[in-house]
Amino acid sequence: MELIYVYGICDQPTDLISQSPKLGKEMSFLNLGSVQVLIDRVNPEIYNEATLSIKLQDLDWLAEKAQIHHHVIDSLFQEVSILPFKFGTIYQSLQSLTQALAPKVPEFYKTLIEMKDCQEWALRIYQMAPSCPETVTSHPDWQALEKSLMNASRGKAFLLQKKKANLQKKLYQDYQISQNDLLGNQLRSWCKAVIPGSLGQAQPSAERAACVGHWILLVQENGQTNIWKELKAQEKKLQNKGLSWHFEVSGPWPPYHFIPML
Amino acid sequence: MSEIEVNQDPKAHQLVLAEVLDRIIDQGVVISGDLVISVADVDLIYVGLRVLISSVDRLEKETSGHYSISTIE
């Protein structure tokens, strides 16, 4: 018996899959009316639930299989509209797959139309160097501390300096959060859809600047250039406001984050 | 046509792998200690799987023209 692995759902079949690496032994499209489900027949000894959960802990194995999964989806994404499924979406049989997906076909089709010519991009914001923007130094609490410091004894000044450092950190973080929220609102006006991404390892290290913002963008292919221009202008504007932010984008990705029904 | 430089740095591979896993694993990716990658000095990389990672400054220049797709698979 073989298990049925699902890569995603397309609006039309394509023979691109004949040239692609695969996870199983036979990729094909299953016709569900207005959509086509890209499936593969995989070895049940590896892809059963218990074994797969163990295999997922093996980063080398996972890296190889994840890249194949993504390669298949991304190859099709260059040619047709696709709703990518998560890695390891597996059904016991064609019958169970059809029973699960057939009721959702109208919704899949609607989403495929909405996603046509759309790409997912990730925007990450890195804080490149500590800074003290005017919004911090003009804050009443900061100015009150500065005033106290001028008349403080040596011992009290030491404590006040520590308090000042903590206040600077807090005010700067608050400022970053507010500016990141404002940026999110701007992104929503420029992009088809925007969702916040996870920050992952937010703390800086010797090798990595602190990631202070992460947005997942869904953009129309033909509107990208304007968005990058807006982003570049916004990056400059924020740097002029005293935030040492560096914007980095990655993409184009298939719309992994924008498939709500999966 | 501008040619995008292919970066064969293993850290660049890891960065793309982390991005892939972040998208295709249901529970979200857990980046382990040995998968910490440098981003501060990565200005523009274009590695396997058709993924471009770029500063917005470079990206605007690159996508305003036509860039060729290179992979290192």
Short mmCIF file of N, CA, C and O in Angstrom, two decimals, chain B residues 17-67:
data_model
loop_
_atom_site.label_atom_id
_atom_site.label_comp_id
_atom_site.label_asym_id
_atom_site.label_seq_id
_atom_site.Cartn_x
_atom_site.Cartn_y
_atom_site.Cartn_z
N LEU B 17 17.29 27.91 3.73
CA LEU B 17 16.67 26.72 4.34
C LEU B 17 15.75 27.13 5.49
O LEU B 17 14.62 26.65 5.60
N ALA B 18 16.24 28.06 6.31
CA ALA B 18 15.41 28.53 7.43
C ALA B 18 14.13 29.16 6.91
O ALA B 18 13.05 28.96 7.47
N GLU B 19 14.24 29.91 5.83
CA GLU B 19 13.05 30.56 5.24
C GLU B 19 12.09 29.52 4.68
O GLU B 19 10.88 29.65 4.81
N VAL B 20 12.66 28.48 4.04
CA VAL B 20 11.81 27.41 3.49
C VAL B 20 11.07 26.71 4.62
O VAL B 20 9.86 26.54 4.59
N LEU B 21 11.82 26.32 5.65
CA LEU B 21 11.21 25.59 6.76
C LEU B 21 10.15 26.45 7.47
O LEU B 21 9.12 25.94 7.89
N ASP B 22 10.44 27.73 7.56
CA ASP B 22 9.49 28.64 8.20
C ASP B 22 8.14 28.60 7.49
O ASP B 22 7.09 28.80 8.10
N ARG B 23 8.19 28.31 6.20
CA ARG B 23 6.95 28.32 5.42
C ARG B 23 6.27 26.97 5.32
O ARG B 23 5.04 26.89 5.31
N ILE B 24 7.05 25.91 5.23
CA ILE B 24 6.41 24.64 4.90
C ILE B 24 6.19 23.71 6.09
O ILE B 24 5.50 22.72 5.95
N ILE B 25 6.78 24.04 7.23
CA ILE B 25 6.54 23.20 8.40
C ILE B 25 5.37 23.78 9.18
O ILE B 25 5.34 24.97 9.48
N ASP B 26 4.45 22.92 9.52
CA ASP B 26 3.20 23.38 10.09
C ASP B 26 3.36 24.19 11.37
O ASP B 26 2.72 25.21 11.56
N GLN B 27 4.23 23.73 12.24
CA GLN B 27 4.35 24.39 13.54
C GLN B 27 5.32 25.57 13.49
O GLN B 27 5.57 26.20 14.49
N GLY B 28 5.87 25.85 12.34
CA GLY B 28 6.85 26.92 12.27
C GLY B 28 8.21 26.37 12.60
O GLY B 28 8.34 25.37 13.28
N VAL B 29 9.21 27.03 12.11
CA VAL B 29 10.55 26.49 12.24
C VAL B 29 11.17 26.85 13.59
O VAL B 29 10.93 27.90 14.14
N VAL B 30 11.93 25.93 14.11
CA VAL B 30 12.75 26.22 15.29
C VAL B 30 14.18 26.30 14.80
O VAL B 30 14.72 25.31 14.30
N ILE B 31 14.73 27.46 14.89
CA ILE B 31 16.10 27.61 14.41
C ILE B 31 17.05 27.21 15.52
O ILE B 31 17.09 27.84 16.57
N SER B 32 17.79 26.15 15.27
CA SER B 32 18.68 25.65 16.32
C SER B 32 19.95 26.48 16.39
O SER B 32 20.22 27.31 15.52
N GLY B 33 20.71 26.26 17.44
CA GLY B 33 21.89 27.08 17.69
C GLY B 33 22.89 27.10 16.55
O GLY B 33 23.54 28.11 16.30
N ASP B 34 23.00 25.97 15.83
CA ASP B 34 24.01 25.93 14.76
C ASP B 34 23.46 26.48 13.45
O ASP B 34 24.11 26.44 12.43
N LEU B 35 22.25 27.01 13.50
CA LEU B 35 21.67 27.55 12.27
C LEU B 35 21.56 29.07 12.35
O LEU B 35 20.73 29.69 11.73
N VAL B 36 22.40 29.64 13.20
CA VAL B 36 22.42 31.10 13.30
C VAL B 36 23.22 31.64 12.13
O VAL B 36 24.34 31.22 11.88
N ILE B 37 22.64 32.51 11.40
CA ILE B 37 23.30 32.96 10.18
C ILE B 37 23.56 34.47 10.20
O ILE B 37 22.91 35.21 10.91
N SER B 38 24.51 34.84 9.46
CA SER B 38 24.87 36.25 9.41
C SER B 38 23.98 36.96 8.41
O SER B 38 23.79 36.49 7.30
N VAL B 39 23.41 38.05 8.83
CA VAL B 39 22.63 38.82 7.87
C VAL B 39 23.16 40.23 7.73
O VAL B 39 22.95 40.88 6.71
N ALA B 40 23.86 40.68 8.76
CA ALA B 40 24.29 42.08 8.73
C ALA B 40 25.19 42.36 7.54
O ALA B 40 25.14 43.44 6.96
N ASP B 41 26.01 41.40 7.16
CA ASP B 41 26.94 41.66 6.07
C ASP B 41 26.49 41.02 4.75
O ASP B 41 27.24 40.96 3.81
N VAL B 42 25.28 40.51 4.73
CA VAL B 42 24.77 39.94 3.48
C VAL B 42 23.97 41.00 2.77
O VAL B 42 22.89 41.38 3.21
N ASP B 43 24.51 41.50 1.71
CA ASP B 43 23.84 42.59 1.01
C ASP B 43 22.90 42.05 -0.05
O ASP B 43 21.75 42.42 -0.15
N LEU B 44 23.41 41.15 -0.84
CA LEU B 44 22.56 40.60 -1.90
C LEU B 44 23.03 39.18 -2.17
O LEU B 44 24.15 38.95 -2.57
N ILE B 45 22.16 38.26 -1.94
CA ILE B 45 22.51 36.88 -2.27
C ILE B 45 21.40 36.29 -3.09
O ILE B 45 20.24 36.66 -2.96
N TYR B 46 21.76 35.40 -3.93
CA TYR B 46 20.76 34.76 -4.78
C TYR B 46 21.17 33.32 -4.88
O TYR B 46 22.14 32.97 -5.53
N VAL B 47 20.50 32.50 -4.15
CA VAL B 47 20.92 31.11 -4.04
C VAL B 47 19.85 30.19 -4.59
O VAL B 47 18.89 30.65 -5.18
N GLY B 48 20.07 28.91 -4.40
CA GLY B 48 19.16 27.92 -4.97
C GLY B 48 17.71 28.20 -4.64
O GLY B 48 17.39 29.03 -3.80
N LEU B 49 16.84 27.55 -5.34
CA LEU B 49 15.41 27.66 -5.10
C LEU B 49 14.85 29.03 -5.46
O LEU B 49 13.82 29.43 -4.96
N ARG B 50 15.55 29.76 -6.32
CA ARG B 50 14.96 30.97 -6.89
C ARG B 50 14.63 32.03 -5.85
O ARG B 50 13.74 32.84 -6.04
N VAL B 51 15.36 32.02 -4.78
CA VAL B 51 15.03 32.98 -3.73
C VAL B 51 16.07 34.08 -3.68
O VAL B 51 17.25 33.83 -3.62
N LEU B 52 15.58 35.27 -3.71
CA LEU B 52 16.45 36.44 -3.65
C LEU B 52 16.37 37.04 -2.26
O LEU B 52 15.29 37.20 -1.71
N ILE B 53 17.53 37.32 -1.69
CA ILE B 53 17.55 38.01 -0.40
C ILE B 53 18.37 39.27 -0.60
O ILE B 53 19.51 39.21 -1.03
N SER B 54 17.77 40.38 -0.30
CA SER B 54 18.41 41.62 -0.71
C SER B 54 18.02 42.76 0.20
O SER B 54 16.96 42.76 0.82
N SER B 55 18.88 43.76 0.26
CA SER B 55 18.47 45.02 0.87
C SER B 55 17.48 45.66 -0.09
O SER B 55 17.49 45.39 -1.29
N VAL B 56 16.60 46.52 0.41
CA VAL B 56 15.61 47.13 -0.48
C VAL B 56 16.29 48.03 -1.51
O VAL B 56 15.81 48.20 -2.62
N ASP B 57 17.41 48.59 -1.11
CA ASP B 57 18.14 49.47 -2.03
C ASP B 57 18.57 48.70 -3.27
O ASP B 57 18.32 49.11 -4.39
N ARG B 58 19.19 47.53 -3.05
CA ARG B 58 19.65 46.72 -4.18
C ARG B 58 18.48 46.12 -4.93
O ARG B 58 18.49 46.01 -6.15
N LEU B 59 17.48 45.74 -4.19
CA LEU B 59 16.33 45.05 -4.81
C LEU B 59 15.65 45.95 -5.84
O LEU B 59 15.29 45.51 -6.92
N GLU B 60 15.49 47.21 -5.47
CA GLU B 60 14.82 48.14 -6.38
C GLU B 60 15.60 48.23 -7.70
O GLU B 60 15.02 48.18 -8.77
N LYS B 61 16.93 48.28 -7.59
CA LYS B 61 17.75 48.35 -8.80
C LYS B 61 17.63 47.08 -9.62
O LYS B 61 17.52 47.10 -10.83
N GLU B 62 17.67 45.94 -8.91
CA GLU B 62 17.68 44.66 -9.63
C GLU B 62 16.35 44.38 -10.31
O GLU B 62 16.31 43.89 -11.42
N THR B 63 15.24 44.68 -9.64
CA THR B 63 13.95 44.29 -10.21
C THR B 63 13.40 45.34 -11.16
O THR B 63 12.43 45.09 -11.83
N SER B 64 14.05 46.51 -11.21
CA SER B 64 13.58 47.48 -12.18
C SER B 64 14.01 47.06 -13.58
O SER B 64 13.45 47.49 -14.56
N GLY B 65 15.03 46.22 -13.67
CA GLY B 65 15.40 45.65 -14.96
C GLY B 65 14.99 44.19 -14.99
O GLY B 65 14.10 43.78 -14.27
N HIS B 66 15.61 43.42 -15.82
CA HIS B 66 15.31 41.99 -15.82
C HIS B 66 16.52 41.28 -15.24
O HIS B 66 17.63 41.52 -15.69
N TYR B 67 16.31 40.45 -14.26
CA TYR B 67 17.46 39.73 -13.74
C TYR B 67 17.36 38.27 -14.15
O TYR B 67 16.30 37.72 -14.30
#
